[in-house]
mmCIF file with all atom_site columns, C-alpha atoms in Angstrom:
data_model
loop_
_atom_site.group_PDB
_atom_site.id
_atom_site.type_symbol
_atom_site.label_atom_id
_atom_site.label_alt_id
_atom_site.label_comp_id
_atom_site.label_asym_id
_atom_site.label_entity_id
_atom_site.label_seq_id
_atom_site.pdbx_PDB_ins_code
_atom_site.Cartn_x
_atom_site.Cartn_y
_atom_site.Cartn_z
_atom_site.occupancy
_atom_site.B_iso_or_equiv
_atom_site.pdbx_formal_charge
_atom_site.auth_seq_id
_atom_site.auth_comp_id
_atom_site.auth_asym_id
_atom_site.auth_atom_id
_atom_site.pdbx_PDB_model_num
ATOM 1  C CA . MET A 1 1  ? -0.070 -0.185 -0.167 1.00 82.00 ? 1  MET A CA 1
ATOM 2  C CA . TRP A 1 2  ? 0.999  3.763  -0.802 1.00 87.00 ? 2  TRP A CA 1
ATOM 3  C CA . VAL A 1 3  ? 1.273  5.762  2.455  1.00 87.00 ? 3  VAL A CA 1
ATOM 4  C CA . ARG A 1 4  ? 2.480  9.931  2.864  1.00 89.00 ? 4  ARG A CA 1
ATOM 5  C CA . PHE A 1 5  ? 3.214  10.697 5.717  1.00 88.00 ? 5  PHE A CA 1
ATOM 6  C CA . THR A 1 6  ? 5.139  12.813 7.513  1.00 90.00 ? 6  THR A CA 1
ATOM 7  C CA . CYS A 1 7  ? 9.043  12.518 8.425  1.00 91.00 ? 7  CYS A CA 1
ATOM 8  C CA . PRO A 1 8  ? 9.921  12.611 12.735 1.00 91.00 ? 8  PRO A CA 1
ATOM 9  C CA . ALA A 1 9  ? 13.089 13.145 11.325 1.00 91.00 ? 9  ALA A CA 1
ATOM 10 C CA . CYS A 1 10 ? 13.150 15.927 8.819  1.00 93.00 ? 10 CYS A CA 1
ATOM 11 C CA . ALA A 1 11 ? 10.060 17.089 9.199  1.00 92.00 ? 11 ALA A CA 1
ATOM 12 C CA . GLN A 1 12 ? 9.288  16.720 5.058  1.00 93.00 ? 12 GLN A CA 1
ATOM 13 C CA . THR A 1 13 ? 6.633  14.191 3.572  1.00 91.00 ? 13 THR A CA 1
ATOM 14 C CA . HIS A 1 14 ? 7.481  10.922 1.861  1.00 87.00 ? 14 HIS A CA 1
ATOM 15 C CA . GLN A 1 15 ? 5.761  8.601  -0.171 1.00 89.00 ? 15 GLN A CA 1
ATOM 16 C CA . VAL A 1 16 ? 6.624  4.919  0.087  1.00 87.00 ? 16 VAL A CA 1
ATOM 17 C CA . ASP A 1 17 ? 5.375  1.292  -0.045 1.00 87.00 ? 17 ASP A CA 1
ATOM 18 C CA . MET A 1 18 ? 4.802  -0.513 2.699  1.00 85.00 ? 18 MET A CA 1
ATOM 19 C CA . PRO A 1 19 ? 4.235  -3.758 2.105  1.00 83.00 ? 19 PRO A CA 1
ATOM 20 C CA . GLU A 1 20 ? 3.650  -4.597 6.351  1.00 85.00 ? 20 GLU A CA 1
ATOM 21 C CA . THR A 1 21 ? 1.928  -3.564 9.081  1.00 89.00 ? 21 THR A CA 1
ATOM 22 C CA . THR A 1 22 ? 5.067  -2.457 10.422 1.00 92.00 ? 22 THR A CA 1
ATOM 23 C CA . ILE A 1 23 ? 8.150  -0.798 8.975  1.00 91.00 ? 23 ILE A CA 1
ATOM 24 C CA . HIS A 1 24 ? 11.501 0.510  9.601  1.00 92.00 ? 24 HIS A CA 1
ATOM 25 C CA . MET A 1 25 ? 13.530 1.975  7.548  1.00 89.00 ? 25 MET A CA 1
ATOM 26 C CA . THR A 1 26 ? 16.287 5.559  6.847  1.00 91.00 ? 26 THR A CA 1
ATOM 27 C CA . CYS A 1 27 ? 15.195 8.640  6.436  1.00 89.00 ? 27 CYS A CA 1
ATOM 28 C CA . GLY A 1 28 ? 17.068 9.662  3.525  1.00 88.00 ? 28 GLY A CA 1
ATOM 29 C CA . GLN A 1 29 ? 17.669 13.301 4.639  1.00 88.00 ? 29 GLN A CA 1
ATOM 30 C CA . THR A 1 30 ? 19.060 12.507 7.895  1.00 91.00 ? 30 THR A CA 1
ATOM 31 C CA . GLY A 1 31 ? 20.390 10.012 8.269  1.00 91.00 ? 31 GLY A CA 1
ATOM 32 C CA . GLN A 1 32 ? 18.132 8.554  11.039 1.00 93.00 ? 32 GLN A CA 1
ATOM 33 C CA . ALA A 1 33 ? 15.721 5.425  11.827 1.00 94.00 ? 33 ALA A CA 1
ATOM 34 C CA . VAL A 1 34 ? 12.524 5.771  11.737 1.00 93.00 ? 34 VAL A CA 1
ATOM 35 C CA . GLU A 1 35 ? 9.977  3.530  12.320 1.00 93.00 ? 35 GLU A CA 1
ATOM 36 C CA . MET A 1 36 ? 6.137  3.807  10.940 1.00 92.00 ? 36 MET A CA 1
ATOM 37 C CA . ARG A 1 37 ? 3.132  1.668  11.612 1.00 92.00 ? 37 ARG A CA 1
ATOM 38 C CA . LEU A 1 38 ? -0.033 0.858  9.492  1.00 89.00 ? 38 LEU A CA 1
ATOM 39 C CA . THR A 1 39 ? -2.656 1.684  12.114 1.00 87.00 ? 39 THR A CA 1
ATOM 40 C CA . GLY A 1 40 ? -6.246 -0.610 11.283 1.00 84.00 ? 40 GLY A CA 1
ATOM 41 C CA . GLY A 1 41 ? -7.691 3.029  9.897  1.00 84.00 ? 41 GLY A CA 1
ATOM 42 C CA . GLY A 1 42 ? -4.985 4.032  6.978  1.00 81.00 ? 42 GLY A CA 1
ATOM 43 C CA . ASP A 1 43 ? -3.137 6.077  8.489  1.00 86.00 ? 43 ASP A CA 1
ATOM 44 C CA . VAL A 1 44 ? 0.414  6.579  9.686  1.00 88.00 ? 44 VAL A CA 1
ATOM 45 C CA . LYS A 1 45 ? 2.027  6.510  12.930 1.00 91.00 ? 45 LYS A CA 1
ATOM 46 C CA . SER A 1 46 ? 5.859  7.147  12.909 1.00 91.00 ? 46 SER A CA 1
ATOM 47 C CA . LYS A 1 47 ? 9.185  7.655  15.295 1.00 93.00 ? 47 LYS A CA 1
ATOM 48 C CA . VAL A 1 48 ? 12.081 8.278  15.623 1.00 94.00 ? 48 VAL A CA 1
ATOM 49 C CA . VAL A 1 49 ? 14.122 5.338  16.570 1.00 93.00 ? 49 VAL A CA 1
ATOM 50 C CA . GLY A 1 50 ? 17.768 4.080  17.102 1.00 78.00 ? 50 GLY A CA 1
ATOM 51 C CA . LEU A 1 51 ? 20.632 4.625  19.986 1.00 61.00 ? 51 LEU A CA 1
ATOM 52 C CA . GLY A 1 52 ? 20.251 5.569  22.975 1.00 55.00 ? 52 GLY A CA 1
ATOM 53 C CA . ASP A 1 53 ? 15.754 5.272  22.250 1.00 49.00 ? 53 ASP A CA 1
ATOM 54 C CA . ASP A 1 54 ? 13.417 4.651  25.571 1.00 50.00 ? 54 ASP A CA 1
ATOM 55 C CA . ASN A 1 55 ? 10.484 3.407  23.703 1.00 48.00 ? 55 ASN A CA 1
ATOM 56 C CA . SER A 1 56 ? 11.654 0.101  23.728 1.00 45.00 ? 56 SER A CA 1
ATOM 57 C CA . ASP A 1 57 ? 8.835  -3.267 22.836 1.00 46.00 ? 57 ASP A CA 1
ATOM 58 C CA . GLU A 1 58 ? 8.003  -3.474 26.399 1.00 41.00 ? 58 GLU A CA 1
ATOM 59 C CA . ALA A 1 59 ? 6.151  0.375  26.107 1.00 41.00 ? 59 ALA A CA 1
ATOM 60 C CA . ASP A 1 60 ? 3.639  -1.196 23.445 1.00 45.00 ? 60 ASP A CA 1
ATOM 61 C CA . LYS A 1 61 ? 2.363  -3.689 25.557 1.00 37.00 ? 61 LYS A CA 1
#
């Protein structure tokens, strides 16, 4: 599914093909790792992830 979202790393709009409901990619502008989750309503929730990230999988449970 092609989705458009505002990147939390560079604040620009990107368009990507999401073959899964959660993908990880690197922002081409900043080089930061970004996690994107596709919600049931078709919206994309995104956040910057990487070294020193306090948002572990434990917080999602």
